[in-house]
Coordinates of C-alpha atoms and ligand atoms in Angstrom, one line a residue:
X1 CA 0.0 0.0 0.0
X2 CA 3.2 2.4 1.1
X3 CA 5.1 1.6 -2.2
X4 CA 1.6 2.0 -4.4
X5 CA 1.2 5.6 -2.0
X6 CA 4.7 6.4 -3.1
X7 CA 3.8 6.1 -6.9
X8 CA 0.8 8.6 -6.6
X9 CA 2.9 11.3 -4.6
X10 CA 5.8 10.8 -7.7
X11 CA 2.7 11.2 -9.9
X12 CA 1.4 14.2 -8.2
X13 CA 5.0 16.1 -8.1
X14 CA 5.0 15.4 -11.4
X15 CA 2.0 17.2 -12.6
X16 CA 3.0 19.7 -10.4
X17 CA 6.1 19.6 -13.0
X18 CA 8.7 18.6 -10.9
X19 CA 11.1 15.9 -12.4
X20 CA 12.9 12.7 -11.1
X21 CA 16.2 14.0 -9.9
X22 CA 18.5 11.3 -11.7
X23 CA 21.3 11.7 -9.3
X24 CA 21.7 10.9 -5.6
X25 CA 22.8 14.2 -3.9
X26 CA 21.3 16.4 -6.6
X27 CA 17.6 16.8 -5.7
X28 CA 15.8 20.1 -4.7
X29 CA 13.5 18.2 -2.8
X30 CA 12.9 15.0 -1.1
X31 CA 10.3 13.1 -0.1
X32 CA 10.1 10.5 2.8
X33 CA 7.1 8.0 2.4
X34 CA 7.0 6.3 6.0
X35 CA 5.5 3.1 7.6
X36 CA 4.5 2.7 11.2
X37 CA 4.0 -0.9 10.9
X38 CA 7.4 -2.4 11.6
X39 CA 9.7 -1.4 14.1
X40 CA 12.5 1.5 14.2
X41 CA 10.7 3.2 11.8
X42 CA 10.9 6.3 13.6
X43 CA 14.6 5.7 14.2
X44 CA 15.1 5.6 10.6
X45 CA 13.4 8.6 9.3
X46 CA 15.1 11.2 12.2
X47 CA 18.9 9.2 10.8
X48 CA 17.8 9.7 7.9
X49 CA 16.5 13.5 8.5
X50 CA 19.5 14.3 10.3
X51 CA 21.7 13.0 7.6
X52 CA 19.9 15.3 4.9
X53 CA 20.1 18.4 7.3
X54 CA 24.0 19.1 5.9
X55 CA 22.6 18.7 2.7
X56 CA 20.6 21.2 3.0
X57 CA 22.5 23.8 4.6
X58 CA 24.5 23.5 1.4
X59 CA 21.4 23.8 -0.7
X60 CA 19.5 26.2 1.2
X61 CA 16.8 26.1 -1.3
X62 CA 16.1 22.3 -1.0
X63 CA 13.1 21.1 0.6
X64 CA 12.3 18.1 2.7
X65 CA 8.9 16.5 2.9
X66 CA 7.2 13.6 5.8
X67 CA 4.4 11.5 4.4
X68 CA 2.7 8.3 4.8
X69 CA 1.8 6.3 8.5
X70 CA 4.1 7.6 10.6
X71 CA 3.8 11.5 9.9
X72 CA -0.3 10.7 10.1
X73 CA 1.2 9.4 13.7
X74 CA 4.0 12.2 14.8
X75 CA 2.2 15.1 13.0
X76 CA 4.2 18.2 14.5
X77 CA 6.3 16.4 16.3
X78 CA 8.4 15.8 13.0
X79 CA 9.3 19.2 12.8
X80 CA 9.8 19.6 16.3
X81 CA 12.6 17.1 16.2
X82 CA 14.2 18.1 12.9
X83 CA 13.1 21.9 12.1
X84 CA 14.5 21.8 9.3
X85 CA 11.7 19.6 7.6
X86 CA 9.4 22.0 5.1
X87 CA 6.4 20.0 5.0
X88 CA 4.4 17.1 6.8
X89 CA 1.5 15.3 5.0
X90 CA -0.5 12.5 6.3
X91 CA -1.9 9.3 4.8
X92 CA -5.3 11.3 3.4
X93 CA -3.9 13.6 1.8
X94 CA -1.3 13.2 -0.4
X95 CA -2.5 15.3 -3.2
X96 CA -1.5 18.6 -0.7
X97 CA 1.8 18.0 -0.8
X98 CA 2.6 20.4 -4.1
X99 CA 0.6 22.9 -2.2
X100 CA 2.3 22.6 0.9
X101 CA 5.8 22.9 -1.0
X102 CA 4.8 26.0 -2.1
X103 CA 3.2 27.4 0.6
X104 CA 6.4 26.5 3.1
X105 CA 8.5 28.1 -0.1
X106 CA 6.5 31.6 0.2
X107 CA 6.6 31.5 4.2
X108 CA 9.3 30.4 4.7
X109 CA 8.1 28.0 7.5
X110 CA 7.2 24.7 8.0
X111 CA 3.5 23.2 6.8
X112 CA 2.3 20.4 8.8
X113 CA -1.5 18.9 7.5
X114 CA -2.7 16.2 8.6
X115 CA -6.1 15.0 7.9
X116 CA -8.6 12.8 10.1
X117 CA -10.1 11.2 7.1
X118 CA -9.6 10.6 3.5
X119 CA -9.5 13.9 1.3
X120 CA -9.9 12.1 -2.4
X121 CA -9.8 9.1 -2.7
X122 CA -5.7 8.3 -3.6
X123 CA -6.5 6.8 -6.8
X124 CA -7.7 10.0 -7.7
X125 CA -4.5 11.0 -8.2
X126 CA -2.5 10.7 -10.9
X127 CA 0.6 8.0 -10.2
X128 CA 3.8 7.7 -11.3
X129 CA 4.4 3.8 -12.0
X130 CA 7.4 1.8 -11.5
X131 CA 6.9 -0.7 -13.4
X132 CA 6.1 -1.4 -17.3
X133 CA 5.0 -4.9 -16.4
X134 CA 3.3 -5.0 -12.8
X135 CA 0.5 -2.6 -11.2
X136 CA -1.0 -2.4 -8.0
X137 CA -4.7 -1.5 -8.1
X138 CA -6.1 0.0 -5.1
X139 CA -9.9 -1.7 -4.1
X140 CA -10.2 0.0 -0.9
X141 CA -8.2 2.0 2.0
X142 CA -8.3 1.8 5.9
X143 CA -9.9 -0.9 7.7
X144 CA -12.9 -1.8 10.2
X145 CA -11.1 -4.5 12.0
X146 CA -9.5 -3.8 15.4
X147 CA -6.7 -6.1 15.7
X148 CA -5.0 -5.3 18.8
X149 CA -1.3 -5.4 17.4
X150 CA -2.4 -3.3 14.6
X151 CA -1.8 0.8 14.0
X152 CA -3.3 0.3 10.7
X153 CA -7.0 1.5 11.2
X154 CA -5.8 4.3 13.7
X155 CA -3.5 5.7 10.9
X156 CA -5.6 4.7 7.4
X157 CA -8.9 5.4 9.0
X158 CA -12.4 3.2 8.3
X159 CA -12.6 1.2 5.1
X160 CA -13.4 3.2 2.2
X161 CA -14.5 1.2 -1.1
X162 CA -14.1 2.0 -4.5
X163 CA -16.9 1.6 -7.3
X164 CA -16.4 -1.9 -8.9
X165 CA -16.3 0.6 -12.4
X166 CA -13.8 2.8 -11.3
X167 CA -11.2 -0.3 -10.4
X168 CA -12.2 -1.7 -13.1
X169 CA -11.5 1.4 -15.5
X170 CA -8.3 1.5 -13.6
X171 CA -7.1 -2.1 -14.4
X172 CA -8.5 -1.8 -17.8
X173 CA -6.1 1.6 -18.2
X174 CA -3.3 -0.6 -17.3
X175 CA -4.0 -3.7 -19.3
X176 CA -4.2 -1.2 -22.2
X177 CA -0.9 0.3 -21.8
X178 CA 0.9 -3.2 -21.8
X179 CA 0.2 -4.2 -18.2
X180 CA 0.1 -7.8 -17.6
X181 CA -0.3 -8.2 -13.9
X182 CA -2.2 -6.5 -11.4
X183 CA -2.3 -6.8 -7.7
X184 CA -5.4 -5.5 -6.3
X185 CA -4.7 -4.0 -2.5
X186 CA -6.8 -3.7 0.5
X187 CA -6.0 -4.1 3.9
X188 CA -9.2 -6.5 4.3
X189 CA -9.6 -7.1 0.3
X190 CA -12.8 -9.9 1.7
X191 CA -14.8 -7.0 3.1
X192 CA -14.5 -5.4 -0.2
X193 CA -18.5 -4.2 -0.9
X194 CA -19.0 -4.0 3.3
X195 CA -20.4 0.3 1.7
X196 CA -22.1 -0.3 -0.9
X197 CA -23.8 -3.2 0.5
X198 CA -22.7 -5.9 -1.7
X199 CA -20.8 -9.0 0.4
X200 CA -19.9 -10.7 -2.4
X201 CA -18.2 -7.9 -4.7
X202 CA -15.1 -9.3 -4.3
X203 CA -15.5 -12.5 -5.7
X204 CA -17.4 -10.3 -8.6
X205 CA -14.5 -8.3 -9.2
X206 CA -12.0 -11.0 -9.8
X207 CA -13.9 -12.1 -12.1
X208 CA -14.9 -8.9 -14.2
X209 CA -10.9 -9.1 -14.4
X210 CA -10.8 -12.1 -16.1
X211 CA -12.7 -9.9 -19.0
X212 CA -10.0 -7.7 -19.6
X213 CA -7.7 -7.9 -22.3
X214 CA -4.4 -8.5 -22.3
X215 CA -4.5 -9.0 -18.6
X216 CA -2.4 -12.4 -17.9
X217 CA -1.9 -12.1 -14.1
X218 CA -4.3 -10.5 -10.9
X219 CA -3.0 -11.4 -7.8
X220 CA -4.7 -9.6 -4.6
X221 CA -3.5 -9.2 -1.0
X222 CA -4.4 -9.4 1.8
X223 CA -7.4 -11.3 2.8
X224 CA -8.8 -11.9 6.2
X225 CA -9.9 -15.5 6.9
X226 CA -13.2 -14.4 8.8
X227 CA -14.7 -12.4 5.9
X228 CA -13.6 -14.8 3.3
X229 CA -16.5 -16.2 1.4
X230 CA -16.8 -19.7 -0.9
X231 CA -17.5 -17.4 -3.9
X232 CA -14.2 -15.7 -3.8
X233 CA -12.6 -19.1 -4.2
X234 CA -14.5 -20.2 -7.1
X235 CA -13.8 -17.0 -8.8
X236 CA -10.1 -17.8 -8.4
X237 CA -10.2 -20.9 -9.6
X238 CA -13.1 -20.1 -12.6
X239 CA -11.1 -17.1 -13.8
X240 CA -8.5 -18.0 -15.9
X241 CA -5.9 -15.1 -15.2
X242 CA -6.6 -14.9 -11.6
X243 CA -3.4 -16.5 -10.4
X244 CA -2.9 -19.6 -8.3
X245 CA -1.6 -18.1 -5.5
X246 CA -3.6 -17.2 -1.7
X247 CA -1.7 -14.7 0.7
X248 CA -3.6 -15.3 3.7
X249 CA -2.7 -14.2 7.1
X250 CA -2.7 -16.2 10.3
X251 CA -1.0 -14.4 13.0
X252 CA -1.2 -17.4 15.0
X253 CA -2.5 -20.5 15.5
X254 CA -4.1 -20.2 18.8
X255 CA -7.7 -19.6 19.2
X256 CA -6.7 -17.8 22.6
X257 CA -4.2 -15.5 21.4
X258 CA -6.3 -14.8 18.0
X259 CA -8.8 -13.6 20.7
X260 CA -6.6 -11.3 22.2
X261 CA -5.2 -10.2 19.4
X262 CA -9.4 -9.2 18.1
X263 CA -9.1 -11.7 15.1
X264 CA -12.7 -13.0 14.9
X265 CA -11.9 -16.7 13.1
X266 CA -10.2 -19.4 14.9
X267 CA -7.5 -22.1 13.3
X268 CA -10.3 -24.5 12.4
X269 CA -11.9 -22.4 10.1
X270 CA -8.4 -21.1 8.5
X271 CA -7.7 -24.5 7.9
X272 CA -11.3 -25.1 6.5
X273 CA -10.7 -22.0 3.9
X274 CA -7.3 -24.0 2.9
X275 CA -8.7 -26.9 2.1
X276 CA -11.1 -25.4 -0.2
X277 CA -8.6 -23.3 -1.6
X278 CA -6.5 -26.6 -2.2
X279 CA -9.8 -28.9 -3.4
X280 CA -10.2 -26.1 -5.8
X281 CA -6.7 -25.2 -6.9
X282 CA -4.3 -28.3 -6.1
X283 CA -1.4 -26.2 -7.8
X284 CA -1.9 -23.3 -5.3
X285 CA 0.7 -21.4 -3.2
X286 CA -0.7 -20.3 -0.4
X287 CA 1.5 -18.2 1.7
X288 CA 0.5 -15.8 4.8
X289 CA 2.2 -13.7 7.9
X290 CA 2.9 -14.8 11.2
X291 CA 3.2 -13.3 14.6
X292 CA 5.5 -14.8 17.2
X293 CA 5.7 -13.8 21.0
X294 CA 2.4 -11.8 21.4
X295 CA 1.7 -10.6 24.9
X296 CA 0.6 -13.9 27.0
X297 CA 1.7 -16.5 23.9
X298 CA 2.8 -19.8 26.4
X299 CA 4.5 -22.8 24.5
X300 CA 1.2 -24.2 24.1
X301 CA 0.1 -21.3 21.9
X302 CA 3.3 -21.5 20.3
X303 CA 2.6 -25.3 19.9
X304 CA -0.3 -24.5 18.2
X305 CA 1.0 -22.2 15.9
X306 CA 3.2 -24.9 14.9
X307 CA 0.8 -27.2 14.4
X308 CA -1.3 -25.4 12.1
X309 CA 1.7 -24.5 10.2
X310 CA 2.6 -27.9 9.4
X311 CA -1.4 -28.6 8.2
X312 CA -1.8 -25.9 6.3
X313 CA 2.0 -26.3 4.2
X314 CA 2.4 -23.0 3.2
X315 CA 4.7 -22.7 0.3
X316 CA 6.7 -19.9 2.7
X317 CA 5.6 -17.1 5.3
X318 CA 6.3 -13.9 6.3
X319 CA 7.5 -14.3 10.4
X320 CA 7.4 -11.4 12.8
X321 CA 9.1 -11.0 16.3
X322 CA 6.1 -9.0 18.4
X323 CA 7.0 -6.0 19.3
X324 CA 5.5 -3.1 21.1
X325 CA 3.8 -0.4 18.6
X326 CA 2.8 2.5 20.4
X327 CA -0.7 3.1 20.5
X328 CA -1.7 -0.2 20.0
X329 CA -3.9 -2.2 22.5
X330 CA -1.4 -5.0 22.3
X331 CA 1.3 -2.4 23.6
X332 CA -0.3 -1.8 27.0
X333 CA -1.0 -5.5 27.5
X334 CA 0.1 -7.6 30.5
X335 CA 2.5 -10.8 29.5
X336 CA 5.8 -9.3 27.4
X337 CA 7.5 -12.1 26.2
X338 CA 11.4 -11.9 27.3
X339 CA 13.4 -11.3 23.7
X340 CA 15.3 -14.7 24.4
X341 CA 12.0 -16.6 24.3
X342 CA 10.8 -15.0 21.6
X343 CA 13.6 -15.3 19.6
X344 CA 14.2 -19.3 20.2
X345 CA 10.2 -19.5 19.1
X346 CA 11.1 -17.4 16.2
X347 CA 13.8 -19.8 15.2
X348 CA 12.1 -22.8 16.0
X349 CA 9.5 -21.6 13.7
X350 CA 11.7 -20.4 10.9
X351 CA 13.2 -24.1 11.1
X352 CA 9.8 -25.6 10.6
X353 CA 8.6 -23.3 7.7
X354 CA 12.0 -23.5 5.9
X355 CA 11.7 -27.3 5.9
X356 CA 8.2 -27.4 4.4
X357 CA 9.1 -24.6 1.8
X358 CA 12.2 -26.9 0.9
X359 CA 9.6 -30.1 0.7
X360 CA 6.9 -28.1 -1.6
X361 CA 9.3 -26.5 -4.0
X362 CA 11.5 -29.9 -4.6
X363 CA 7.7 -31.3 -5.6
X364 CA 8.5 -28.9 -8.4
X365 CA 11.4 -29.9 -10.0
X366 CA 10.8 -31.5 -13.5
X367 CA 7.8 -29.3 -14.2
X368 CA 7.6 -26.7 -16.6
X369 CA 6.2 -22.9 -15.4
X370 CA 5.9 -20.1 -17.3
X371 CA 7.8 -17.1 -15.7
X372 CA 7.0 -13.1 -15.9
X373 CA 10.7 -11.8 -16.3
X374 CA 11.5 -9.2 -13.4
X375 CA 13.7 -6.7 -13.0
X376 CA 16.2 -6.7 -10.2
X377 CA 14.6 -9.9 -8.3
X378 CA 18.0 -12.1 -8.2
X379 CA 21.0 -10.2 -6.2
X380 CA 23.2 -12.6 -7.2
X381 CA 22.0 -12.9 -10.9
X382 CA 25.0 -10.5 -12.1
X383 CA 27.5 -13.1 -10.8
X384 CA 25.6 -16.5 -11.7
X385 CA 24.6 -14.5 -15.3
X386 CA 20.8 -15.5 -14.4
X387 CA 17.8 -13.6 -14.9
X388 CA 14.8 -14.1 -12.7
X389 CA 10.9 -13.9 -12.9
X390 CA 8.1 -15.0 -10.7
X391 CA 6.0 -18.2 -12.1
X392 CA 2.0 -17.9 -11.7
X393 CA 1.9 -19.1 -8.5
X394 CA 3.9 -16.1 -7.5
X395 CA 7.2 -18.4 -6.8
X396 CA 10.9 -16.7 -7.2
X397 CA 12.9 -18.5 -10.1
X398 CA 16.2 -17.9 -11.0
X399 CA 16.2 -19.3 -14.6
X400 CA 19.5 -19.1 -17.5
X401 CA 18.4 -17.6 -20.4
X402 CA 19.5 -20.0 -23.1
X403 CA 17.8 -22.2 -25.7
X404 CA 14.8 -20.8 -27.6
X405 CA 15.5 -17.5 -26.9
X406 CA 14.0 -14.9 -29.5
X407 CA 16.7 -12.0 -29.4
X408 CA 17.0 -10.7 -25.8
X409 CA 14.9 -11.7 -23.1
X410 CA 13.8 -8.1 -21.4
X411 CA 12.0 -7.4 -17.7
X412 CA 8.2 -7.8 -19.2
X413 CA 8.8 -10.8 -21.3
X414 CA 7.4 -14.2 -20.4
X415 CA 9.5 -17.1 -21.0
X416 CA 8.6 -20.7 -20.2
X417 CA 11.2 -23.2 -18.6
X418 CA 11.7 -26.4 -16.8
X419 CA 12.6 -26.6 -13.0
X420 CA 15.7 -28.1 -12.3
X421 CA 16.7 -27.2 -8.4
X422 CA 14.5 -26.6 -5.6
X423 CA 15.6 -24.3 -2.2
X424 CA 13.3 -23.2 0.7
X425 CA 13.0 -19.0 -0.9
X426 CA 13.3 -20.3 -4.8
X427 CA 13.5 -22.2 -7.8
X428 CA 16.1 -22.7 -10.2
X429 CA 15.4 -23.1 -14.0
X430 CA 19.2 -24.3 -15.3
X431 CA 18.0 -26.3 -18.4
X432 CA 17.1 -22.9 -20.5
X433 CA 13.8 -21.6 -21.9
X434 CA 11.8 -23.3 -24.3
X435 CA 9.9 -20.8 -25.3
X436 CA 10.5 -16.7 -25.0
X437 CA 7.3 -14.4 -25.8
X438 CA 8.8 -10.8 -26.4
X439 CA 5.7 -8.3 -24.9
X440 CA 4.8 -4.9 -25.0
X441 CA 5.8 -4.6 -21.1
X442 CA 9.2 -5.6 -22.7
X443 CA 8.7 -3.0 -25.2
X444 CA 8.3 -0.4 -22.7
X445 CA 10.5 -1.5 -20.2
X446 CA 13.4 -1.3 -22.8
X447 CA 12.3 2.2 -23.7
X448 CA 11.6 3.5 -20.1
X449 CA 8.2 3.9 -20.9
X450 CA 6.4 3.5 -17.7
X451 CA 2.5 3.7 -17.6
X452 CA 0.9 6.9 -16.1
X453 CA -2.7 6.4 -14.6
X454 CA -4.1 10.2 -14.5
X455 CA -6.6 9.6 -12.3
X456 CA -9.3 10.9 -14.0
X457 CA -13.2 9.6 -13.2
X458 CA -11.5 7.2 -10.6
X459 CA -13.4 8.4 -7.5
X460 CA -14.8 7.5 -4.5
X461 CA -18.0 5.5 -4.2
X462 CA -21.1 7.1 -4.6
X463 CA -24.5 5.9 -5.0
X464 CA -27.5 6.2 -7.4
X465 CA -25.6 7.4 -10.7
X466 CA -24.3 4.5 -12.9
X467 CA -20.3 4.0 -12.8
X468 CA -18.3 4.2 -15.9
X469 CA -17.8 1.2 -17.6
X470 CA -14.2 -0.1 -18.0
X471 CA -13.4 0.5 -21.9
X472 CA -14.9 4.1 -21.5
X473 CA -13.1 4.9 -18.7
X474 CA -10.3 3.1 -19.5
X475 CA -9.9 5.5 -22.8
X476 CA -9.4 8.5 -20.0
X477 CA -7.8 6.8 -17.7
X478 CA -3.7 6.9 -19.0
X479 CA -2.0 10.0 -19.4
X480 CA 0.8 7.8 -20.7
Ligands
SF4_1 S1 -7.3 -6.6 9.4 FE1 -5.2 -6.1 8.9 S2 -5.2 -3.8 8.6 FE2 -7.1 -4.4 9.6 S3 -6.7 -4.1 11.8 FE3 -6.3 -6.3 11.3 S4 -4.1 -6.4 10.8 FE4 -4.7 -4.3 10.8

């Protein structure tokens, strides 16, 4: 959701007509784009702030902007630690910031806004993509849960819901412009509909996707298991470029400590959404995020955790250490773990996840997946000279570009290959590709051409008048 933020406040400079400074040192102005969900952030963004104050005495002209969670969190207090910030902008607001820029230029003083709830709508803005290949689609913002570890609805505010039209316009914008995947984003993407009145909209909206052309991938994250509905799964598996892949969150797998931590499902019934996931899709990946060591876990929790883990075989997981997040409920409770006990749980876990990862991707080798080329997704692709991409599923392989290659193979491209080598975090894909498809992501990608959503009749929901239908929309809706 931050990165997504970060490509509408780019897009929003740059109609202001500001441009990408293509040097580091060199920039008039910098933007910071925090989180508040993991931990240190704060400790990050004042190093970072102080580090940019010599900068700026060098440049006096330079400006320095705070966005995003944590500035919706610390409001003033950014520029009382580090006056020499120009302008503070929360999470519903982002479209200010030009304004604020110019206001702080002609006083010559700081602007701090913060909002209490949304302004417009973010994908009203116009964004700034990063990618020629990949876009993330925005279905709603903020969140009605109250999950005790969680600063998320204090920062982000109630669920908000777009009209099914206006995503629709919006994906439609970026299939047109070469696009092949798109990630639709909410923080509870199942509650989807919960203001307009329509419970199964999700499930709809997946497969209004599968309609639009030249759209090969739609991934979505995150789901929550207690407002997950059976039509949602058969949309996934009905609708053909709806990938095989379910990010799902557990936290844990204690019914006890998913009631302290507010999350209204217990492990039976995340393990009942599996199955049908699995009876439906047998070829899916389901992956989700884990909490370890949350105020008052005992080994038996912990236990539990485990055992769910090992039912459910996620192809990997995203582990957390608790720790404290000011303002949370969890942060005031009773029963702190020591670090030492969470970290041996923490391990243990790792241990346990790693070896099921390892068991579900050597099932793998021998078959043949087809791969969207990324950019940047191996680190040590310059030294092994292999290129990577992600197959449907959403699994990392590192693959050699040989064989039935048809001229280069560029970030954008899809390729098809065999898997030869299995590890717990990825594949590898040594026997070369049988078959390259040269796309117009590729195109792009080798031309810098990124696609520019503008914005335009993307708004928030409103009832009574009709939305716009996709193709119509979709004509307005790239600036590129
Ligand atoms: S559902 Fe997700 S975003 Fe909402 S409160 Fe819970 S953890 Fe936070």
């Amino acid at each position: 959701m931050n990165v997504h933020d970060s490509e509408r406040i780019s897009g929003v400079l740059e109609e202001a007509g500001y441009v990408r400074s293509s040097e580091e040192g060199t920039a008039d102005l910098v933007v910071f784009n925090t989180c508040a969900v993991r931990e240190n952030a704060d400790n990050r963004l004042y190093g970072n702030l102080g580090r940019l104050r010599s900068a700026k005495q060098e440049n006096p002209g330079m400006q320095i902007a705070v966005g995003g969670c944590l500035a919706q969190k610390d409001r003033g207090e950014i520029v009382r630690r580090a006056p020499w910030v120009d302008a503070v902008f929360g999470t519903h607001n982002l479209g200010s910031l030009p304004t604020l820029l110019e206001r702080a230029r002609h006083n010559e003083e700081a602007e701090v806004e913060i909002l209490e709830s949304l302004d417009k709508f973010p994908s009203t803005l116009p964004a700034r993509r990063e990618s020629a290949y990949s876009g993330w689609v925005s279905v709603s913002v903020g969140c009605n849960n109250t999950c005790t570890f969680c600063i998320v609805p204090a920062l982000r505010g109630k669920e908000k819901d777009r009209r099914p039209g206006d995503v629709l316009a919006e994906v439609g914008a970026l299939a047109s412009e070469g696009v092949l995947e798109v990630t639709l984003l909410g923080q509870n993407v199942n509650a989807y509909g919960v203001e307009f009145g329509d419970r199964y909209a999700f499930g709809k909206l997946l497969r209004s996707c599968g309609d639009i052309e030249g759209l090969e991938r739609v991934r979505f994250t995150s789901p929550h298991p207690r407002d997950f509905t059976d039509d949602v799964i058969s949309a996934m598996a009905e609708t053909p470029n709806v990938c095989p892949q379910l990010h799902m969150p557990l936290q844990s797998g204690s019914d006890r400590m998913l009631k302290a931590m507010r999350r209204s499902y217990r492990a039976e019934r995340y393990l009942g959404i599996v199955d049908k996931v699995r009876a439906a899709m047998p070829h899916a990946a389901i992956t989700t995020d884990i909490i370890v060591g949350f105020p008052g876990e005992t080994e038996e929790d912990f236990e539990a955790t485990l055992d769910v883990v090992r039912k459910a075989r996620f192809a990997s997981a995203f582990t957390f250490q608790y720790s404290k997040r000011p303002g949370t409920p969890a942060a005031e409770m009773e029963g702190q773990l020591p670090k030492e006990v969470v970290q041996q749980r923490y391990d243990r876990l790792i241990e346990l996840q790693n070896e099921i990862s390892l068991e579900a991707n050597s099932e793998l080798v021998g078959s043949e997946v087809e791969l969207l080329v990324a950019e940047g997704a191996g680190r040590k692709n310059a030294h092994t000279a292999r290129w990577s991409g992600r197959a449907r599923d959403g699994r990392l392989v590192h693959f050699t570009p040989s064989g039935e290659v048809e001229d280069r193979i560029r970030p954008g491209d899809v390729v098809r290959t065999r898997v030869s080598q299995a590890a717990p975090h990825h594949l590898l894909a040594d026997d070369g590709v049988s078959e390259h498809r040269r796309t117009k992501a590729g195109d792009h990608w080798e031309v810098g051409q990124r696609p520019k959503t503008s914005g335009v009749g993307l708004g928030l929901p409103t009832f009574g008048a009709p939305s716009a239908g996709p193709a119509e929309s979709a004509e307005q809706g790239c600036g590129c």
